[in-house]
Short mmCIF file of C-alpha atoms in Angstrom, two decimals:
data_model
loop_
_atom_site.label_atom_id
_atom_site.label_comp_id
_atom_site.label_asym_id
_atom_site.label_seq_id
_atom_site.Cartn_x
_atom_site.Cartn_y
_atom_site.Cartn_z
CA UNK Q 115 82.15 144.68 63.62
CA UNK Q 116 83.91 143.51 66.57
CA UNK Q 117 80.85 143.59 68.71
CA UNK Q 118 78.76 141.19 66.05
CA UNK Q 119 81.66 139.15 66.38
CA UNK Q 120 81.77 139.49 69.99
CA UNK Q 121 77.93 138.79 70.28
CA UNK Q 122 78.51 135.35 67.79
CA UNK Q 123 80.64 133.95 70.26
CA UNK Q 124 79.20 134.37 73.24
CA UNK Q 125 76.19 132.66 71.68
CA UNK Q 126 78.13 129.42 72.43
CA UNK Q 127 78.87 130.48 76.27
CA UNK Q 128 75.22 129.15 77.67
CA UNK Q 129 74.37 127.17 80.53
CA UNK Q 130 72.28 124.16 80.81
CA UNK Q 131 71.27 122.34 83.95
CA UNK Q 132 73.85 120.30 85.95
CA UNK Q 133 72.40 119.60 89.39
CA UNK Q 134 68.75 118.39 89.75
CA UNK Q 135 66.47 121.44 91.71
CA UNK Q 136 65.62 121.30 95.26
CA UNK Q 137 62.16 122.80 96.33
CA UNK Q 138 62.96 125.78 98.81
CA UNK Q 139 66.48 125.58 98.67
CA UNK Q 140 68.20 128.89 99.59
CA UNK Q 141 71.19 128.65 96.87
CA UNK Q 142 73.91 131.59 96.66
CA UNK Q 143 74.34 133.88 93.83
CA UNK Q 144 77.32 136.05 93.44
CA UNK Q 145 77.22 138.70 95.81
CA UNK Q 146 75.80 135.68 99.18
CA UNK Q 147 78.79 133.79 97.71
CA UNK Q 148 81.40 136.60 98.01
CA UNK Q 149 80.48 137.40 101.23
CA UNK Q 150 80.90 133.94 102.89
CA UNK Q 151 83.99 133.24 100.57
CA UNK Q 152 85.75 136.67 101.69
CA UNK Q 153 86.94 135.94 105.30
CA UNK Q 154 88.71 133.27 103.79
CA UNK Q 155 90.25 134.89 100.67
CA UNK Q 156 88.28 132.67 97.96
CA UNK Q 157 86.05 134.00 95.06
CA UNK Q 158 83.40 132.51 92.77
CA UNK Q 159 82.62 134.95 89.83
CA UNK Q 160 80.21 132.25 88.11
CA UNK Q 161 76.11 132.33 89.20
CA UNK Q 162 75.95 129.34 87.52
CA UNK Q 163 78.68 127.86 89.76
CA UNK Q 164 77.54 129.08 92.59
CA UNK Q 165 74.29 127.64 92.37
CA UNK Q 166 75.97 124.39 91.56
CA UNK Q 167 77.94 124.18 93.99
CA UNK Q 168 74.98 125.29 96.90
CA UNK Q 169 73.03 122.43 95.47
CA UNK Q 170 75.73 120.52 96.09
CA UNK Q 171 77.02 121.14 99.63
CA UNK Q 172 72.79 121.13 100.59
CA UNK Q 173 72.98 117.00 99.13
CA UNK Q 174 71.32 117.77 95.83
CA UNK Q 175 71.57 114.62 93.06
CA UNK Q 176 74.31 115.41 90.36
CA UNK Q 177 71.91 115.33 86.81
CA UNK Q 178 72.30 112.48 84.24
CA UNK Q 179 75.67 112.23 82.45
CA UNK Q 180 73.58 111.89 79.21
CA UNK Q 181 70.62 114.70 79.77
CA UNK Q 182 73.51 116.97 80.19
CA UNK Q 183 75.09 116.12 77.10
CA UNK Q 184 71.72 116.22 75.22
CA UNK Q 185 70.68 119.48 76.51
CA UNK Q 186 74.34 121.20 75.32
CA UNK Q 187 73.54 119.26 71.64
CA UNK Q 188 70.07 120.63 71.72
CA UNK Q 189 71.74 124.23 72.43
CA UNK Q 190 74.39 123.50 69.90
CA UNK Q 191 72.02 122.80 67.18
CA UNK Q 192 69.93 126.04 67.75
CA UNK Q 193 72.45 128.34 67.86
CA UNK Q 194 75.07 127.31 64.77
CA UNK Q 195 74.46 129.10 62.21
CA UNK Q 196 73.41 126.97 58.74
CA UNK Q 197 76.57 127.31 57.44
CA UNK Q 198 78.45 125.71 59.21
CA UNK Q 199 75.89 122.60 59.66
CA UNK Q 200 76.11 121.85 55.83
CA UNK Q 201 79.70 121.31 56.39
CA UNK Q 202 79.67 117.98 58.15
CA UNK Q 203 83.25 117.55 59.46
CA UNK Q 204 83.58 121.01 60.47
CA UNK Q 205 80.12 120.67 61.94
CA UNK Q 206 81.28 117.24 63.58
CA UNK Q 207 84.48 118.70 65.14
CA UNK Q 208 82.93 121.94 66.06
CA UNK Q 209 80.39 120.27 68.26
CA UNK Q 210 82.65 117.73 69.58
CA UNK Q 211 85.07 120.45 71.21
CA UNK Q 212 81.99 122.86 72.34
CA UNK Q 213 80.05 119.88 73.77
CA UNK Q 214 83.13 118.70 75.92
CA UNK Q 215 83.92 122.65 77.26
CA UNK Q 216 81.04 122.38 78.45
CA UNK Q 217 81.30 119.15 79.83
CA UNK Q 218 84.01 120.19 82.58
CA UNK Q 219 82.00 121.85 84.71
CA UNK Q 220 80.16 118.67 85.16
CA UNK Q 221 83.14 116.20 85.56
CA UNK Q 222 84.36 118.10 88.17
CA UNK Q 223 80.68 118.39 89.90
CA UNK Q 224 80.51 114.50 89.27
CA UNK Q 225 84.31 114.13 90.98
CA UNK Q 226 83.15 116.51 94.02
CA UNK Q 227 79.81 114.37 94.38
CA UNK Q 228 81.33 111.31 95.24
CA UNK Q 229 83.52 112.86 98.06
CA UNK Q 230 82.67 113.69 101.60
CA UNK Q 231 82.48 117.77 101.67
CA UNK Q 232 84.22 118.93 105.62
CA UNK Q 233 81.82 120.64 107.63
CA UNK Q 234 78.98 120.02 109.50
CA UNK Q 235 76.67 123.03 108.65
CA UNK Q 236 75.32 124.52 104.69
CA UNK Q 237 78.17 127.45 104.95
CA UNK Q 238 81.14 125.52 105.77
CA UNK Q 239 80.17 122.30 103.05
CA UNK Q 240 80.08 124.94 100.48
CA UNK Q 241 83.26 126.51 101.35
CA UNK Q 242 84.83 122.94 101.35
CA UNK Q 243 82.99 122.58 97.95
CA UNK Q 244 84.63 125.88 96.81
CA UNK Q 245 88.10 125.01 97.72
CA UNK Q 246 87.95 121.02 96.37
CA UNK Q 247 87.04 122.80 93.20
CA UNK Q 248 89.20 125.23 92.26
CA UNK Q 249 91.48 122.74 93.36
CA UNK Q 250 90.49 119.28 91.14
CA UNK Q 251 90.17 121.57 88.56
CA UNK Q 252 94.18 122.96 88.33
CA UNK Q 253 95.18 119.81 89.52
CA UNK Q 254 93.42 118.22 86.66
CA UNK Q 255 93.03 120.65 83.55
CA UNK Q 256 96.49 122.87 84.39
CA UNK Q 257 98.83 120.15 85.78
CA UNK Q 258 97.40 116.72 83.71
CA UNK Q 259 96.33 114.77 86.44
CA UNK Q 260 94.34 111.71 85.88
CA UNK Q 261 90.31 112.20 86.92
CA UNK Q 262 90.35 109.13 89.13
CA UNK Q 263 93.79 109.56 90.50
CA UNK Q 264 92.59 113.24 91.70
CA UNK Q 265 89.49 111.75 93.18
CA UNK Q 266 90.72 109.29 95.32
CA UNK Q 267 93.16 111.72 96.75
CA UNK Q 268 90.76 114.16 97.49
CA UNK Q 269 88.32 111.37 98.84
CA UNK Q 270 90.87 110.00 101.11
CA UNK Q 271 92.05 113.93 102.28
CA UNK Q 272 88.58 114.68 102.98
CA UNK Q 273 87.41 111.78 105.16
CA UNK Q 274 90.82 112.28 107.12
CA UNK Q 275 89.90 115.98 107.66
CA UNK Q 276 85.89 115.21 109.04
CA UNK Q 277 87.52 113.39 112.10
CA UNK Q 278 90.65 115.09 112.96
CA UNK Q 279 91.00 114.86 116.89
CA UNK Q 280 92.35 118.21 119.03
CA UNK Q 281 95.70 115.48 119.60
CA UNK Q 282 96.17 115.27 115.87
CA UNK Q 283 95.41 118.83 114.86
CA UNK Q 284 98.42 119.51 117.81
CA UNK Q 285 100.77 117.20 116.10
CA UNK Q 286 100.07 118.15 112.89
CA UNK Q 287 100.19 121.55 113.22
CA UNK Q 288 104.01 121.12 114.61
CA UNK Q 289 105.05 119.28 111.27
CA UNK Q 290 107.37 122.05 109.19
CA UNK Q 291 105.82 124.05 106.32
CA UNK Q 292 105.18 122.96 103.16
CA UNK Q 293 108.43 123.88 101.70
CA UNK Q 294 110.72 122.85 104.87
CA UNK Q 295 109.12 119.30 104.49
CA UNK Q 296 110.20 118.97 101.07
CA UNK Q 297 113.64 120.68 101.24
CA UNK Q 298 116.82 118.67 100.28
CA UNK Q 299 120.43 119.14 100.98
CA UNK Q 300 121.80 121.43 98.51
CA UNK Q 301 124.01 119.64 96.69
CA UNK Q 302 121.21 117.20 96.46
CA UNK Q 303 119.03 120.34 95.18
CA UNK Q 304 121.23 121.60 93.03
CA UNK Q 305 121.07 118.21 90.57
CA UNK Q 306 117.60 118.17 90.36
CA UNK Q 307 117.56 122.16 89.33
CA UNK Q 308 120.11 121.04 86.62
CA UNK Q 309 118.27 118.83 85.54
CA UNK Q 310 115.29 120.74 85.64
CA UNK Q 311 113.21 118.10 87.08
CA UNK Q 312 110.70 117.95 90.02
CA UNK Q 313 112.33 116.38 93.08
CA UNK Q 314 108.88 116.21 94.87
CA UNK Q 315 107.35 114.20 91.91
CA UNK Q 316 110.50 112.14 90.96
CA UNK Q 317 110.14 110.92 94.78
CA UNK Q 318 106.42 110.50 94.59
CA UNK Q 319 106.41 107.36 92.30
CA UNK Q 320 103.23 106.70 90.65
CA UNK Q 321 100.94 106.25 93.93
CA UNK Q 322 101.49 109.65 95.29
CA UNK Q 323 102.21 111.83 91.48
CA UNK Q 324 98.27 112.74 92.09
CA UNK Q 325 98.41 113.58 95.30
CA UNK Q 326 101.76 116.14 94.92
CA UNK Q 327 99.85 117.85 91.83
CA UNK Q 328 96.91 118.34 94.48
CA UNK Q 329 99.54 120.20 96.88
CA UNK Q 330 100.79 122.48 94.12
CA UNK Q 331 97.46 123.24 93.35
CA UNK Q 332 96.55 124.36 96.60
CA UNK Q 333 99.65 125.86 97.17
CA UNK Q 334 99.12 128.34 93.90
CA UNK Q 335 95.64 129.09 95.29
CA UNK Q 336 97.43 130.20 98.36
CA UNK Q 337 99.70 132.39 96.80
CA UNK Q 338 96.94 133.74 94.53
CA UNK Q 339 94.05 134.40 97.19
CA UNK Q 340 92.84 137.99 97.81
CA UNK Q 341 93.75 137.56 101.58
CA UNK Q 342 95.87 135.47 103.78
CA UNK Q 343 93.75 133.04 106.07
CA UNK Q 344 95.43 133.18 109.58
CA UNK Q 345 92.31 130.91 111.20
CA UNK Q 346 94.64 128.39 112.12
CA UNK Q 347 91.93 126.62 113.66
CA UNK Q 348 89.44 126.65 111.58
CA UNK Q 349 88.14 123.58 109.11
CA UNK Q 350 89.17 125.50 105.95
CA UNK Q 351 92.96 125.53 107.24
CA UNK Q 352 92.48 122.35 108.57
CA UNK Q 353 91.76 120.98 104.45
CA UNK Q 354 93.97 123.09 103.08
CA UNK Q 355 96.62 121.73 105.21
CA UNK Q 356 96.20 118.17 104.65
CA UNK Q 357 95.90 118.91 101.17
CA UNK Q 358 98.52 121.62 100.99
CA UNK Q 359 101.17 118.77 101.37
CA UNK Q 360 100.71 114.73 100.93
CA UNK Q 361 102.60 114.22 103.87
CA UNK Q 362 100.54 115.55 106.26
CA UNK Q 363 97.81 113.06 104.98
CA UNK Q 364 99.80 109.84 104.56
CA UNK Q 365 101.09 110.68 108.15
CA UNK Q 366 97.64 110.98 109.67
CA UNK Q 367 96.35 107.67 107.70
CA UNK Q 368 99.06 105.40 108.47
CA UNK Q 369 98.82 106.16 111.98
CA UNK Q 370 95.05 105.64 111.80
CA UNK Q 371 95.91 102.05 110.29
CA UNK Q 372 98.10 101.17 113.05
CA UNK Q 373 95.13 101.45 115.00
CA UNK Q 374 93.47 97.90 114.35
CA UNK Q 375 96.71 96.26 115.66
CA UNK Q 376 95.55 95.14 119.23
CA UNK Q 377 99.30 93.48 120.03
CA UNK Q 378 100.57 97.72 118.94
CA UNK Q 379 97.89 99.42 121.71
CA UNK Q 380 99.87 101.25 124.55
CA UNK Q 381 97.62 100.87 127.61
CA UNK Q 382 98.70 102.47 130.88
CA UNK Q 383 98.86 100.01 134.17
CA UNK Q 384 96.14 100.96 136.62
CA UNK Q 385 96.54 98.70 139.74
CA UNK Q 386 94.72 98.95 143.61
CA UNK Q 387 97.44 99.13 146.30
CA UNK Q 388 95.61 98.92 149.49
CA UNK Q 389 96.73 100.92 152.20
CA UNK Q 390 94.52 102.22 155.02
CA UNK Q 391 96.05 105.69 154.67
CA UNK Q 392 95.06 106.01 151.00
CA UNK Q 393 92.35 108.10 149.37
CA UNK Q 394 91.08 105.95 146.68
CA UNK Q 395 88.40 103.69 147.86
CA UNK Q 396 86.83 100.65 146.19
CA UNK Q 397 84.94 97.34 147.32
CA UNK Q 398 85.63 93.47 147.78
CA UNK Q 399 84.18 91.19 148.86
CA UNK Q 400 84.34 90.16 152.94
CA UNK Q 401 87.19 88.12 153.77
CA UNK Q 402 86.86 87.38 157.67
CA UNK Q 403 83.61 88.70 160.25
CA UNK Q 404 86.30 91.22 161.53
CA UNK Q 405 85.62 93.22 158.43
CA UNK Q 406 82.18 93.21 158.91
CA UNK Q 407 82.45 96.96 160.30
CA UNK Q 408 83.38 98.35 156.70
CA UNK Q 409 80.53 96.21 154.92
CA UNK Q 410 77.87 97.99 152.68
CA UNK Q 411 75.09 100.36 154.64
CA UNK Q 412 72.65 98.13 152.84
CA UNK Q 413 73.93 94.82 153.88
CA UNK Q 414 74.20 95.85 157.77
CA UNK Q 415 70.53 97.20 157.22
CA UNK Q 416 70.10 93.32 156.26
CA UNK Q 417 71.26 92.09 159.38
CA UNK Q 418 68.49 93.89 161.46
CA UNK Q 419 65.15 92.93 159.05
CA UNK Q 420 66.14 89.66 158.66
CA UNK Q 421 69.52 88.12 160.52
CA UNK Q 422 69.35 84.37 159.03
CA UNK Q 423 69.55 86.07 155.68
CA UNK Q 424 72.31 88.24 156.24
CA UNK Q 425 74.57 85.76 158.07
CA UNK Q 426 74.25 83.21 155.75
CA UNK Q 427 75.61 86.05 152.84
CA UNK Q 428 78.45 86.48 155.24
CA UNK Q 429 79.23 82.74 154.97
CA UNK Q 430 79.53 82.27 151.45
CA UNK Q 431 81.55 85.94 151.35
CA UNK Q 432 78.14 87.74 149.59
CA UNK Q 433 78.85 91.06 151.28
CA UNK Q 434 81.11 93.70 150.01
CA UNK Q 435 83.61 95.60 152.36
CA UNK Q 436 85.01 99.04 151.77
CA UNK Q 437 88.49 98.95 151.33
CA UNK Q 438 90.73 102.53 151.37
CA UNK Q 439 94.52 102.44 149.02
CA UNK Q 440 96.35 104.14 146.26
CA UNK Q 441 96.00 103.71 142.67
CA UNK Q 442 99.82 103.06 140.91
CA UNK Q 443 100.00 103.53 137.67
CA UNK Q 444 102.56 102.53 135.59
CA UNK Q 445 102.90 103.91 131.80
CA UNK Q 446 104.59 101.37 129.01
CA UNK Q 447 107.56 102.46 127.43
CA UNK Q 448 108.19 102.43 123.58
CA UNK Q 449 110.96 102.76 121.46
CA UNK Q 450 111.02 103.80 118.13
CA UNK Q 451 114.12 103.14 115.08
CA UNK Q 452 113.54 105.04 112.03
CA UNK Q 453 115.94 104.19 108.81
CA UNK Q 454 117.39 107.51 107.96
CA UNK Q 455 118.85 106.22 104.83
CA UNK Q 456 118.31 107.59 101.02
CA UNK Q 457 115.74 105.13 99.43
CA UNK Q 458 113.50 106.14 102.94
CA UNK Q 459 112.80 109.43 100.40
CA UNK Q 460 110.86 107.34 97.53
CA UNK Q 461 106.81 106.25 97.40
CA UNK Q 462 105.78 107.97 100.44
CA UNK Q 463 108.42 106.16 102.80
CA UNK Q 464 109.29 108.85 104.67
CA UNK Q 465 105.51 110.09 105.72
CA UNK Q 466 104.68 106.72 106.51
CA UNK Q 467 107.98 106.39 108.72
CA UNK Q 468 106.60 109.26 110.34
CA UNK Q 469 103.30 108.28 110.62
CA UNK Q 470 104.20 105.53 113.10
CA UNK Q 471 106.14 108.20 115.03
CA UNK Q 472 103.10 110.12 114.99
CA UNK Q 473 101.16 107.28 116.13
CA UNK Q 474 102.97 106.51 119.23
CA UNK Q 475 103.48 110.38 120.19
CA UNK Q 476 99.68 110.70 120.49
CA UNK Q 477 100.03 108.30 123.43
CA UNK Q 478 102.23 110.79 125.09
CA UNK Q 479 99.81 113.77 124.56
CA UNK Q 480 97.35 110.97 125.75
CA UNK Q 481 99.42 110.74 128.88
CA UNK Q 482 99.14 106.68 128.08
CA UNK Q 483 103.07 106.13 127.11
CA UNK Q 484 106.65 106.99 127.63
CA UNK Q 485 108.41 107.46 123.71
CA UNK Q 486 111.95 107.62 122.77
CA UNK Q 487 112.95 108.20 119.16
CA UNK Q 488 116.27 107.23 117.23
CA UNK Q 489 117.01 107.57 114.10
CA UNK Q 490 119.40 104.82 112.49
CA UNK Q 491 121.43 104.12 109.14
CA UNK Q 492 125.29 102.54 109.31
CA UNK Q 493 125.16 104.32 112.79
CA UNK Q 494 122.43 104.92 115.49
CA UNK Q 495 121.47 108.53 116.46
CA UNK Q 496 121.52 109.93 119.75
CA UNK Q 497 118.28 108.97 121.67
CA UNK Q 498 115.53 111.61 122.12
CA UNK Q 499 113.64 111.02 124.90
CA UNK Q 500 109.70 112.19 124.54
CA UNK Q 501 107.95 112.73 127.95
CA UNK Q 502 105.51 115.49 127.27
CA UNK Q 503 103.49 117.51 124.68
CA UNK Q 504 106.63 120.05 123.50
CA UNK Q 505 108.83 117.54 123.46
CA UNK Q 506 106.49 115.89 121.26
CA UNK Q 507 105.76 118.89 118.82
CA UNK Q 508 109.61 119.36 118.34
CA UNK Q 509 110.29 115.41 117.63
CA UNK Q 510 107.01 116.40 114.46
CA UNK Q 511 109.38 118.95 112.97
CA UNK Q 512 111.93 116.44 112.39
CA UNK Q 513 110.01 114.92 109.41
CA UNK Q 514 111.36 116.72 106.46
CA UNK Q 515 113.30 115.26 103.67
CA UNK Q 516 116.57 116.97 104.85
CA UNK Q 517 117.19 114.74 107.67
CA UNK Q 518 116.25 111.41 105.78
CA UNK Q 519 119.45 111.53 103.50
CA UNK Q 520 121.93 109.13 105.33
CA UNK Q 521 124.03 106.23 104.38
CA UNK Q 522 123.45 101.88 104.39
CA UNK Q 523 121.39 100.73 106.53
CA UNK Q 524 122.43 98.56 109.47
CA UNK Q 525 119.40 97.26 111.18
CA UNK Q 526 120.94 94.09 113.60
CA UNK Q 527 123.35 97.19 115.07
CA UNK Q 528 120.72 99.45 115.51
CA UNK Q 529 118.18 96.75 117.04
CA UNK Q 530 121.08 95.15 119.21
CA UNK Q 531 122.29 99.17 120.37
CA UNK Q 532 118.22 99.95 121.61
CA UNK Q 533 117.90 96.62 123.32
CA UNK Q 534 121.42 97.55 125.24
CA UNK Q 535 119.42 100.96 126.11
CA UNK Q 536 116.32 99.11 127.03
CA UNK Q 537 118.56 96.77 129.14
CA UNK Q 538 119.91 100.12 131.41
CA UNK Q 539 116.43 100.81 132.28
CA UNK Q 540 115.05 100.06 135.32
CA UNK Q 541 112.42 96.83 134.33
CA UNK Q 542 108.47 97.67 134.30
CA UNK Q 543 105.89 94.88 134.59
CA UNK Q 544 104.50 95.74 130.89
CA UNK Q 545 107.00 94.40 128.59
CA UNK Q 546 108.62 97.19 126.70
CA UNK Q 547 107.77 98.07 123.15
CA UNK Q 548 110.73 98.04 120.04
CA UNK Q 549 109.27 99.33 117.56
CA UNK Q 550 111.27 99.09 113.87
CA UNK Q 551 110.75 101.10 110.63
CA UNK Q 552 112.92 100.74 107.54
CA UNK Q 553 112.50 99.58 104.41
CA UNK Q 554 115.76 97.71 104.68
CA UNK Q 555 116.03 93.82 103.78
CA UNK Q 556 119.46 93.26 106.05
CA UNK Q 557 119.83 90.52 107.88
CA UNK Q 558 119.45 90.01 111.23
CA UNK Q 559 121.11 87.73 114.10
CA UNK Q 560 119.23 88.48 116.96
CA UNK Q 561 117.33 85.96 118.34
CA UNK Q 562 113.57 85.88 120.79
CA UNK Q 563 115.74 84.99 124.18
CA UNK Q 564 118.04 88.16 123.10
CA UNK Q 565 114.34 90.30 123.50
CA UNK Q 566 113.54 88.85 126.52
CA UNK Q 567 110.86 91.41 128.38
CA UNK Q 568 110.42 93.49 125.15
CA UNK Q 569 107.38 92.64 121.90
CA UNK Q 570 109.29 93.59 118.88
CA UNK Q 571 107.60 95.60 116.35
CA UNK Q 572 107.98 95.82 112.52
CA UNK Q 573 107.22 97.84 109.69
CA UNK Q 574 109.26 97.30 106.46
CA UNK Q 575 108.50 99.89 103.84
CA UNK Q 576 108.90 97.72 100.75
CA UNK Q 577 110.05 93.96 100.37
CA UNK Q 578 109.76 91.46 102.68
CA UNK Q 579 112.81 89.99 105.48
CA UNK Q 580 111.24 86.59 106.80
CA UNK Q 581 113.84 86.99 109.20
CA UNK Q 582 112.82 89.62 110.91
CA UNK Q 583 109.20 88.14 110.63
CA UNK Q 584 109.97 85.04 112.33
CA UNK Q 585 111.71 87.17 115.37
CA UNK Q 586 109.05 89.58 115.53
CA UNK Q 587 106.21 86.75 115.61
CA UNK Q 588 108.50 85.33 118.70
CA UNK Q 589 108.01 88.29 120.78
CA UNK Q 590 104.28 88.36 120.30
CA UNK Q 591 104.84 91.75 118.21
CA UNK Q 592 103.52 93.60 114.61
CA UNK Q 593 104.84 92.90 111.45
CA UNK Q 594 103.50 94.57 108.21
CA UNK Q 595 104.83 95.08 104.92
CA UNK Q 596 103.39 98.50 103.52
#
C-alpha cells in the first residue's frame, strides 16, 4: 500500500527541458559534478541540475518561459488520474501548484542567466553557477526575498568579483569577518535581542534588505558545507566573500565610482633635476654649440655626409643633447574625516564611508600617495598616519559597526582641526587633498582663503549642505551626494 502510494506521487516528480541542447557539449552528471564540487565542499544531488547548470556555465540559451510551462501541462495532463480531472476546481488548483513547483527550477536558471558567472574556464563558471544557486534559491524561497531584488545583487557581486585587482583582494581580505563587521556594542546588542529583531536588516533599509538575505544565505551554506574551503585565494572564496557580507561589495563599488572623478586622482610628481653626477639620463634639445659634444650619434654622423644640413639643424636648435640628473619624486598627501556618529550605521553609510577609505589606501599600496585617517563626531580622533601596505591592512579592520557608534557630529571643528594639521606640515608643490565623509548637514564657517594650498573633498551620505558645496567648488574639489 504505501509503495502504490509512494509510486502515485512520484509520478508528479518528472523533468521537462529547461535549457536548449548544445551539439557536443560535455555536460556533468552526478558523480563529474561531485568530483569538481568536492575540493570546495559543495554538492549537487540532481542530474537534471547538473546538466542545467553545465549548459549554463558552457553559454547555452535558457528555453522559452512558455514551452516550459506547456511541456509541465502536457505532463500534468498525462499523468492525473481521471478522477481528479472531472473535478474542475480541484483539477484547477492541483495543476496550478504542480505547474509552479516545477517552475522554480527555471526562475532561478532564468535569474542566473542574466548574470555574469566568475571564472574564465568551463570548471570554474560552473562552480560559480553552483554556488549563485544554492544561494538565490535560500535567499529567495527560505528567507522571502524579492526575485529582482536578489538579481541585481547578485549581478552587481558578480561583475565586482570578474575584475578584482591583487591591491583589492589585499585590502579586502584585511576587512574583519563577517560577524566582527556587524558586531555592536553590547548594550546596543542587547535591545535588539530583546526585541528580537535583526540589527543587520533594521540597518539595511530597503536598498540593501536583499543584499543582507544574500549574506545569510551564504553564510548558512558555509556552516552547512561538507568541508571547510581554506583556498583563500581562489575565485570561489573570492565570491563567497563579497557575497558573504554586503559590505565588502558596497566597499569595493563605491571606491570603483570614485574612480571617474579626475579632480579625486592622486598622481605622484615625477620631475628631471639635472645634475651631471646623476644616473637618469634623458634628451633636449641643444641650447648653445658647446653642447654639441653630447648631441645624438646620428646627428654628428650628419655633420660628416652633409655639413650645410647639419649646421643649419644646429641653428634653429633641431638636435637633441644628452643630458645626465636625478628624477625627484614627490607623492601627494591626503587626508581623510570619517563621521563616526550613529545615523553613519543606516542604508549602507558606513561601507560606503569606508569605501572612500579604501579608495585612497589603494594609492598607498600603489606607492602613488601619502594617507592619514581620522575619525570625527563632537570630537576629532587621534590621526593615523598610513605610509605603507600593513599600516594599510590594519586602518581595513577598522570598518566594523562597533567603532561607528559616536555622538553629534561637528564637521566645521573637525575640518578647521585637519587644516591646523595640514598647516604643521612641511608644504609640497601638489596641493594637499581634504577629503570629507559624513552624512551630516552642519553648518560650516570656513571659507576658500582658510584652504589655501589644499582641494577640499566631499561626500555627504544623505541630504544635501550647499554650504559645503559652494566651499568645496572653491577649492577646485569633489562633491557628491550618495
Amino acid at each position: 500500500m504505501l509503495e502504490r502510494l509512494l509510486d502515485r506521487v512520484r509520478q508528479y516528480f518528472f523533468t521537462v527541458p529547461r535549457m536548449e541542447t548544445l551539439a557536443g557539449a560535455n555536460v556533468l552528471d552526478v558523480e563529474g559534478s561531485a568530483k569538481l564540487l568536492r575540493p570546495h565542499g559543495l554538492r549537487i544531488t540532481s542530474a537534471n541540475l547538473c546538466r542545467d547548470l553545465s549548459l549554463l556555465a558552457l553559454g547555452a540559451d535558457l528555453r522559452n518561459r512558455y514551452d516550459v510551462e506547456a511541456n509541465i501541462t502536457f505532463e500534468l495532463r498525462k499523468r492525473m488520474p481521471w478522477w481528479l480531472r472531472i473535478v474542475p476546481g480541484v483539477h484547477r488548483a492541483a495543476s496550478a501548484r504542480l505547474t509552479k513547483a516545477h517552475l522554480r527550477e527555471w526562475l532561478l536558471l532564468e535569474l542566473l542567466s542574466t548574470v555574469q558567472l566568475p571564472g574564465a574556464t568551463f570548471r570554474r563558471k560552473y562552480i560559480s553557477a553552483v554556488i549563485l544557486y544554492l544561494t538565490a534559491k535560500q535567499a529567495i524561497y527560505q528567507l522571502g526575498m524579492p526575485f529582482d531584488e536578489v538579481r541585481q545583487w547578485l549581478s552587481k557581486v558578480t561583475r565586482l568579483a570578474q575584475t578584482v585587482s591583487e591591491h583589492e583582494q589585499t585590502l579586502l581580505e584585511a576587512l574583519p569577518d563577517d560577524a566582527t563587521m556587524s558586531e555592536l556594542p553590547p548594550m546596543l546588542q542587547a535591545q535588539f535581542d530583546a526585541a528580537k529583531e535583526d540589527a543587520e536588516l533594521f540597518f539595511s533599509g530597503e536598498e540593501y534588505r536583499a543584499a543582507y538575505a544574500v549574506g545569510k544565505a551564504v553564510r548558512r551554506l558555509i556552516e552547512v558545507r561538507e568541508r571547510k574551503l581554506v583556498e583563500t585565494g581562489s575565485h570561489v572564496f573570492q565570491l563567497e566573500q563579497l557575497l558573504s557580507h554586503p559590505g565588502r561589495a558596497i566597499v569595493l563599488e563605491t571606491s570603483r565610482e570614485l574612480e571617474q572623478f579626475q579632480a579625486f586622482v592622486l598622481e605622484k610628481l615625477r620631475e628631471f633635476q639635472p645634475d651631471p653626477r646623476g644616473d637618469e639620463m634623458r634628451f633636449r634639445p641643444l641650447r648653445d654649440a658647446s653642447e654639441l659634444r653630447l648631441a645624438r650619434t646620428s646627428s654628428l654622423a650628419l655633420s660628416a655626409v652633409h655639413p650645410p644640413l647639419f649646421w643649419k639643424r644646429v641653428a634653429d636648435r633641431g638636435v637633441d643633447v644628452r643630458e645626465y640628473g636625478f628624477i625627484e619624486e614627490e607623492r601627494p598627501r591626503a587626508h581623510l574625516l570619517i563621521d563616526k556618529s550613529p545615523s553613519m550605521l543606516f542604508f549602507g553609510r558606513l561601507f560606503k564611508a569606508g569605501g572612500v577609505l579604501f579608495n585612497r589606501l589603494l594609492g598607498t599600496l600603489q606607492g602613488n600617495a601619502d594617507v592619514t585617517f581620522q575619525l570625527f563626531d563632537e570630537r576629532t580622533a587621534s590621526e593615523i598616519v598610513i605610509d605603507g601596505p600593513y599600516e594599510a591592512q590594519q586602518v581595513m579592520t577598522m570598518i566594523r559597526m562597533a567603532n561607528f557608534v559616536g555622538s553629534g557630529t561637528d564637521i566645521d571643528k573637525a575640518l578647521r582641526s585637519a587644516i591646523a594639521g595640514i598647516r604643521k606640515l612641511p608644504r609640497r608643490r601638489t596641493p594637499d587633498h581634504l577629503i570629507l565623509v559624513s552624512d551630516g548637514k552642519a553648518k560650516v564657517t570656513l571659507d576658500a582663503a582658510e584652504c589655501e594650498h589644499i582641494k577640499l573633498h566631499c561626500f555627504l551620505l544623505g541630504g544635501s549642505n550647499p554650504e559645503l558645496r559652494s566651499l568645496v567648488q572653491q577649492t577646485e574639489g569633489v562633491y557628491q551626494e550618495c
